[in-house]
Coordinates of C-alpha atoms in Angstrom, one line a residue:
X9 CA 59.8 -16.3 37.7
X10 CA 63.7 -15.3 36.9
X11 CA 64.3 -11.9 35.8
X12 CA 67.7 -11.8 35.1
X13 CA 67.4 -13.4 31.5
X14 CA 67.7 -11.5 27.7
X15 CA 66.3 -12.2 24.5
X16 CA 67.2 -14.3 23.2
X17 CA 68.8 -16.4 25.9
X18 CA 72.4 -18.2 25.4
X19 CA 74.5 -18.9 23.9
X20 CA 74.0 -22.5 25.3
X21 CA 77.4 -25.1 25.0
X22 CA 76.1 -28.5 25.3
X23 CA 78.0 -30.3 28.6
X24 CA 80.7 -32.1 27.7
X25 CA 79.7 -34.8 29.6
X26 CA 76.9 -35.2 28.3
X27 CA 74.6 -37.8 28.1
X28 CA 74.1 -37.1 31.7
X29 CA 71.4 -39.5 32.4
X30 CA 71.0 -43.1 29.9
X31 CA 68.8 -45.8 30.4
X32 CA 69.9 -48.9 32.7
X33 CA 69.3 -52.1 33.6
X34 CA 66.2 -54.1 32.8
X35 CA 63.8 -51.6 34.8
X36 CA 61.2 -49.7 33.5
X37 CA 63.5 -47.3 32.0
X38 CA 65.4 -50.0 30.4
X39 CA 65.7 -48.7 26.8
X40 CA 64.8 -44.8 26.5
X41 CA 65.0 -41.9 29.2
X42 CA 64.7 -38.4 27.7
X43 CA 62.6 -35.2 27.4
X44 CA 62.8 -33.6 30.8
X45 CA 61.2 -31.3 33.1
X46 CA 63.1 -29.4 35.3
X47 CA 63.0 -27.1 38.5
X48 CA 65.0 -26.3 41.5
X49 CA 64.1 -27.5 45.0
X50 CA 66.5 -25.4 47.4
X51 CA 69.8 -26.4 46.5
X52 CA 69.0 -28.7 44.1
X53 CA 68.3 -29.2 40.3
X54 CA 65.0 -32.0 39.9
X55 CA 64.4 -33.1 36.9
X56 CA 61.1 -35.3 36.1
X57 CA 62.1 -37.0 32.9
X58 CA 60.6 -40.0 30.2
X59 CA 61.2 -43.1 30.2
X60 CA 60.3 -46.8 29.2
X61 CA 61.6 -50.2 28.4
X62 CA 61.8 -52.3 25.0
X63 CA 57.3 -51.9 25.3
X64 CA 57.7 -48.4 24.4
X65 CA 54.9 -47.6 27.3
X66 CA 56.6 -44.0 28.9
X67 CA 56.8 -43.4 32.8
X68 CA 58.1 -40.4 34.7
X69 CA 60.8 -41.0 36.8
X70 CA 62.6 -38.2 39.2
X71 CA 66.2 -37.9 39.6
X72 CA 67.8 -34.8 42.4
X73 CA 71.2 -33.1 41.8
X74 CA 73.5 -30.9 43.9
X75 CA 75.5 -29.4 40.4
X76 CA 72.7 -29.4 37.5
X77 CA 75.5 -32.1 36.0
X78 CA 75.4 -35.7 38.6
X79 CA 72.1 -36.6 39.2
X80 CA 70.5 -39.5 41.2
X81 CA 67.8 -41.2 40.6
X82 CA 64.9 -42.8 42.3
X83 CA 64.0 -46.5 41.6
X84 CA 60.7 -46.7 40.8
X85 CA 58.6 -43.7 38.6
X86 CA 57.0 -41.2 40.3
X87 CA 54.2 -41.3 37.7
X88 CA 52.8 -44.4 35.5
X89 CA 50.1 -44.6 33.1
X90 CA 46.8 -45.9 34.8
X91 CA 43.8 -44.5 33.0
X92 CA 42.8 -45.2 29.3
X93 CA 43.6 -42.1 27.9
X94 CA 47.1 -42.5 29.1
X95 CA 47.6 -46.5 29.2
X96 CA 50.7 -46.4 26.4
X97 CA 52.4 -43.5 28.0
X98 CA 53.0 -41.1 30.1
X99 CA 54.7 -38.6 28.0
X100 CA 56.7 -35.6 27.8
X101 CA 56.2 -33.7 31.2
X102 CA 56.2 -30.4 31.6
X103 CA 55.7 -29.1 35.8
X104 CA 55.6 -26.1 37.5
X105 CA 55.1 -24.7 40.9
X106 CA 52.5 -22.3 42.3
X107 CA 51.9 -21.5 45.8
X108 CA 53.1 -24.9 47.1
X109 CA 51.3 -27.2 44.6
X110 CA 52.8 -29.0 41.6
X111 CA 51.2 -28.7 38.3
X112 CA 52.1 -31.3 35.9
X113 CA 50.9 -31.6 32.5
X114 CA 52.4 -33.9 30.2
X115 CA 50.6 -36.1 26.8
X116 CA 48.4 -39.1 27.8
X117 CA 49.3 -41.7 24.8
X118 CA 46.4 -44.2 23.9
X119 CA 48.1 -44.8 20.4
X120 CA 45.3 -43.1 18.9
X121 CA 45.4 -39.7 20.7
X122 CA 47.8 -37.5 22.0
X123 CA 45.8 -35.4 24.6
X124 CA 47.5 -32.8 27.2
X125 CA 46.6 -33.7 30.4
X126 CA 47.4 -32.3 33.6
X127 CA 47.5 -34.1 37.6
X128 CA 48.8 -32.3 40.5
X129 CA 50.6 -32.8 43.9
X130 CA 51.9 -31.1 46.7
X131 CA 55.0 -34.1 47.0
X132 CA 56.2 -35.0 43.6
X133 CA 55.2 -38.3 44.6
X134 CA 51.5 -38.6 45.2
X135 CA 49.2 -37.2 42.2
X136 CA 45.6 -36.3 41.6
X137 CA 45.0 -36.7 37.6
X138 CA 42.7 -33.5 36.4
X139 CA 42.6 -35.4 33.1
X140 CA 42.7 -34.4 29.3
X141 CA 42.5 -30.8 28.9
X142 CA 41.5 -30.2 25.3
X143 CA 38.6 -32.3 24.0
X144 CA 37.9 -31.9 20.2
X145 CA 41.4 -30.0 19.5
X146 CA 44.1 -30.6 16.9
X147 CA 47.3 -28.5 17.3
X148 CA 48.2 -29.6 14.0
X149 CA 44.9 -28.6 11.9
X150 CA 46.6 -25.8 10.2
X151 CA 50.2 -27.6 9.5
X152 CA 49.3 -31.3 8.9
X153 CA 45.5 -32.2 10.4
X154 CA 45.2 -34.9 12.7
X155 CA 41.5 -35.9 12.4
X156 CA 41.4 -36.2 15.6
X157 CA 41.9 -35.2 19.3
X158 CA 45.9 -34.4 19.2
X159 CA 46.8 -31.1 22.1
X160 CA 50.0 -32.5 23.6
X161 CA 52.9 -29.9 25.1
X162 CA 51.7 -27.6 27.7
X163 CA 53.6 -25.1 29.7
X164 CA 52.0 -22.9 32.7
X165 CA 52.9 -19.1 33.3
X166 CA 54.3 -19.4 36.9
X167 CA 52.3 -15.8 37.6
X168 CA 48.8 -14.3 36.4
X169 CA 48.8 -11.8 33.6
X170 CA 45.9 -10.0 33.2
X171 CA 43.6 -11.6 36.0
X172 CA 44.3 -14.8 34.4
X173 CA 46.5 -17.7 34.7
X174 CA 48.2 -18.8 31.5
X175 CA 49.1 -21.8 29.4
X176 CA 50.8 -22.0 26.0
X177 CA 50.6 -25.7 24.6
X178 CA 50.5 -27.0 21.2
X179 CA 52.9 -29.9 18.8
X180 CA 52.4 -28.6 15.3
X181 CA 51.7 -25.1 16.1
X182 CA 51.2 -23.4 19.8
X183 CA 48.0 -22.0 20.7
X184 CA 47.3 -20.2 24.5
X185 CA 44.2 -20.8 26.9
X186 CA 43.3 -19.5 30.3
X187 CA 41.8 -20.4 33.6
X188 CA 41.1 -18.8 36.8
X189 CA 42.1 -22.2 39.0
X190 CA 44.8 -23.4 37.3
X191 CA 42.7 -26.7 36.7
X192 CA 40.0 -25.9 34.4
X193 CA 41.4 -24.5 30.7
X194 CA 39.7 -23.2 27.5
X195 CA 41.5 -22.2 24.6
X196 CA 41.2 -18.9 23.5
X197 CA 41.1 -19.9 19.9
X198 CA 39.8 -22.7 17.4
X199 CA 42.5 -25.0 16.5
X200 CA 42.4 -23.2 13.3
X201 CA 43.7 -20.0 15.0
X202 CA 47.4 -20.4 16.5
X203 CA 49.2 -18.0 17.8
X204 CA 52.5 -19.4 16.4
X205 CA 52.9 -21.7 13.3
X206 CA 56.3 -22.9 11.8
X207 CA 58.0 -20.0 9.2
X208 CA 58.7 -21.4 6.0
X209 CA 62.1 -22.2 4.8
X210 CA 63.8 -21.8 8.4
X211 CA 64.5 -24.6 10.5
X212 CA 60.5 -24.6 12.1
X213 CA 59.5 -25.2 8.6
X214 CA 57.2 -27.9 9.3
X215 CA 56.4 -28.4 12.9
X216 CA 56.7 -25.8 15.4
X217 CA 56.2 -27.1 19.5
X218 CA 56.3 -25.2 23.0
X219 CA 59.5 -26.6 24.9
X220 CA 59.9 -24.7 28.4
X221 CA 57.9 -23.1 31.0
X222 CA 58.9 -18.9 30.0
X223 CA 61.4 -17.0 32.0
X224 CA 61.4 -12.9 32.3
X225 CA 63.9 -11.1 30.5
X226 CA 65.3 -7.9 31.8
X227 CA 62.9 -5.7 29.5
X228 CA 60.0 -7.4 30.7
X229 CA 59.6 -9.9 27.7
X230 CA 58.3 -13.6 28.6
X231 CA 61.4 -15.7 26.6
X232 CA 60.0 -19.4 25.9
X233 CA 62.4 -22.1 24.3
X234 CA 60.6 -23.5 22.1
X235 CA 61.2 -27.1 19.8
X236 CA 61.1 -26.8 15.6
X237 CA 61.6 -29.8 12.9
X238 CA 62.2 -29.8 9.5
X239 CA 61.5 -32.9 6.9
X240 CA 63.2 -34.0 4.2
X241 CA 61.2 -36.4 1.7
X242 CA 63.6 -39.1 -0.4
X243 CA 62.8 -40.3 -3.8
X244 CA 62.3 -43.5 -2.0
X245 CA 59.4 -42.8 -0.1
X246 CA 61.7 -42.4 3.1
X247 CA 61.3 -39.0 5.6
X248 CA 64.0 -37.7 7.7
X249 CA 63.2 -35.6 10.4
X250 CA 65.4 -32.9 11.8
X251 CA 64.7 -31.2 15.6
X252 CA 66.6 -28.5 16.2
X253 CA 65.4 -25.4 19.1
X254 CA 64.9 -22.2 19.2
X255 CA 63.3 -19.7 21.4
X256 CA 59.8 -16.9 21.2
X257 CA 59.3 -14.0 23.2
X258 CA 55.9 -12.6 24.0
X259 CA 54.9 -9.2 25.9
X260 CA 52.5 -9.7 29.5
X261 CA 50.8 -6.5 28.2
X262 CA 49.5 -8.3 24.6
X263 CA 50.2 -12.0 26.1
X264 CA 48.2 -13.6 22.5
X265 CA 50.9 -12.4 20.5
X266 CA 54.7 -13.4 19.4
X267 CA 56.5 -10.4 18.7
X268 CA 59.4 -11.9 18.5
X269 CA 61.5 -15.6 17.4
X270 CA 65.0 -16.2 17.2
X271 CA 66.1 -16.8 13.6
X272 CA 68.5 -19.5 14.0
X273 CA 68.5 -22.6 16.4
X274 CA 70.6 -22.4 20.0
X275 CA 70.6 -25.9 19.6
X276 CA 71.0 -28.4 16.8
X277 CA 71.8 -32.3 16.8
X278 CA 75.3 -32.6 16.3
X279 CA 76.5 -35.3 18.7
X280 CA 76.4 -39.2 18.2
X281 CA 73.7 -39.3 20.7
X282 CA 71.6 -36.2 18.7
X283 CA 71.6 -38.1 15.6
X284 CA 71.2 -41.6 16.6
X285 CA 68.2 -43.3 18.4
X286 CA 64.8 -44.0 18.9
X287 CA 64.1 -41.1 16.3
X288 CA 67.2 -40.1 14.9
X289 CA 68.0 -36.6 14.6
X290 CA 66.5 -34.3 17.6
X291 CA 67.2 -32.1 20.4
X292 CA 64.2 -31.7 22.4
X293 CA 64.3 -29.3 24.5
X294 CA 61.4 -29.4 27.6
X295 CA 63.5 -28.2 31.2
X296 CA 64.9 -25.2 31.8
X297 CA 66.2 -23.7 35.2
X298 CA 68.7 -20.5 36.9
X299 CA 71.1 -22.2 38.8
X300 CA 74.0 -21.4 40.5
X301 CA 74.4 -18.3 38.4
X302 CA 74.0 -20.1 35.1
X303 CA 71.4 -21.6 33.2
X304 CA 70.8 -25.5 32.4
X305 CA 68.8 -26.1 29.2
X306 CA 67.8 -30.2 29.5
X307 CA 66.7 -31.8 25.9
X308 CA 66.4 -35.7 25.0
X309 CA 68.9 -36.7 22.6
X310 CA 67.0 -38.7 19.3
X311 CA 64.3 -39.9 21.9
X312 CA 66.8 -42.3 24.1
X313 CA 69.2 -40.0 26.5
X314 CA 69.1 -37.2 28.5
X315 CA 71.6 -34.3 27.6
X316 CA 72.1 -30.4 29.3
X317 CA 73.6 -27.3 27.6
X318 CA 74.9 -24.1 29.8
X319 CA 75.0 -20.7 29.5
X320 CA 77.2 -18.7 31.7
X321 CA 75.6 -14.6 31.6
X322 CA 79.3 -13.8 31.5
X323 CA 79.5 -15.6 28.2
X324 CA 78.5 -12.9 25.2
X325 CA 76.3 -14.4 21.7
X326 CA 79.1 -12.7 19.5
X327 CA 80.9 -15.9 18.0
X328 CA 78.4 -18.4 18.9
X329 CA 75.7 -17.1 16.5
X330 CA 78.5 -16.8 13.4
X331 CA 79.0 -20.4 14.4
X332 CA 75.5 -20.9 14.0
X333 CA 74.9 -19.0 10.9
X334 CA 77.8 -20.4 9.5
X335 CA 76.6 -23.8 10.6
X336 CA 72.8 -23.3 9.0
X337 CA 72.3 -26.0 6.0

């Protein structure tokens, strides 16, 4: 776990370059590739990312860079749907790595549920699937019920806070649960109970979602970027949807409480790409890694490309949050 991070974390500059990954050819990741998880391998950035072709049905696929920027790409996924809980998508992954083993959870989509699931492997290529995590649990019954099973988004705490190991997971609002394998979870609430729901009239208004496995700050808080939406409803019926990020922080001494959130987004859709696509209007934050003295934030762009935003240490918040306060509809 890094330790040389602050609260909050930034400012982030989206890349220039950016998209840095964009779907291609007429493979199974054809149409969309976004929402990625990242980690470093030695001296390289991996990122396991979403992706799918004009069916909609989401693989994982892995691509390896030497900058955090130029990545390559393998040609087949390194995960597909093959169980029934999962059989329209693979979704949304999430990994981390614990004394040489993988741990992957990501949504299994049957078009009916979305269910956090998790499968692990000591390759990145080769998986053993653990299954859905959460029977019987909404992550939205407080903020817009379900009605049914609905748990996706879960991040792992790379290290064990008191005697446990950790998860935060949760679309809607974000909940926490424990284990003492790492493979068998139990929420340590109802789904009536989050820890973390979205704050009226701010930019989390209506949808609050944990983005990034949690990095140490220098005064010991665990700092968690974290995804937020907003909707706007027309006179005609139509909704808008608006994702923007922002980040929590939470103490290893009370680990079932947020004592702190960032009051504006580090991130907002302002590109072409961030307003236009699959679902218009996001930046979806899910990888985050220390690399080469800086740190690479990966989001989807509106559900179809694959962008990264830096933040150089050196670099201070000063103007960056006026811009952002400034910026604040």
């Amino acid at each position: 776990m890094f330790t040389d991070a602050t609260f909050p974390l930034g400012p982030f500059v989206p890349y220039e370059g950016n998209p840095i990954l964009r779907p291609k050819g007429n493979s199974w990741e054809s149409s969309n590739l976004y929402n990625p998880a990242a980690l470093v391998d030695g001296d390289e950035v991996v990122l396991l990312y979403r992706a799918h072709a004009e069916d909609i049905v989401s693989h994982i696929g892995l691509a390896r860079s030497t900058d955090g920027y130029t990545f390559e790409r393998e040609d087949a996924p390194v995960f597909s749907p093959q169980e029934d809980y999962e059989r329209f998508g693979a979704e949304d992954p999430r990994i981390v790595l614990i004394e040489g083993v993988y741990y992957l959870t990501y949504t299994g989509w049957d078009r009916h549920s979305a269910q956090l699931c998790l499968a692990t492997s000591t390759d990145l290529h080769t998986w053993t699937r653990h299954g859905p995590l959460f029977d019987d649990f909404d992550t939205f019954a407080t903020v817009d019920p379900r009605g049914h099973n609905w748990s996706k988004a879960g991040v792992i705490v790379p290290v064990q806070m008191q005697g446990k190991w950790w998860m935060y997971f949760g679309e809607g609002a974000i909940y926490w649960a424990t284990s003492d394998d790492l493979i068998h979870w139990t929420p340590g609430t109802p789904d009536t109970e989050p820890m973390y729901s979205p704050t009226p009239g701010s930019f989390d208004a209506d949808l609050v979602e944990i983005g990034t496995s949690p990095v140490l700050s220098s005064n010991g808080l665990l700092v968690f970027l974290t995804n937020g939406a907003t909707r706007t409803v027309h006179s005609d019926g139509r909704v808008d949807v608006d994702y923007r990020c922002g980040q929590i922080a939470i103490d290893p001494e009370d680990p079932t409480t947020v004592i702190a959130r960032m009051q504006v987004p580090w991130l907002r859709p302002q590109t072409f790409e961030d307003r236009h696509g699959l679902v218009s209007n996001v930046t979806f934050v899910e990888g985050l890694v220390s690399f080469h003295g800086k740190w690479f934030a990966y989001y989807g762009q509106s559900d179809t490309t694959l962008a990264v935003a830096v933040h150089d240490p050196a670099q201070p918040w000063g103007a960056h949050l006026r811009g952002a306060l400034d910026s604040q509809e």
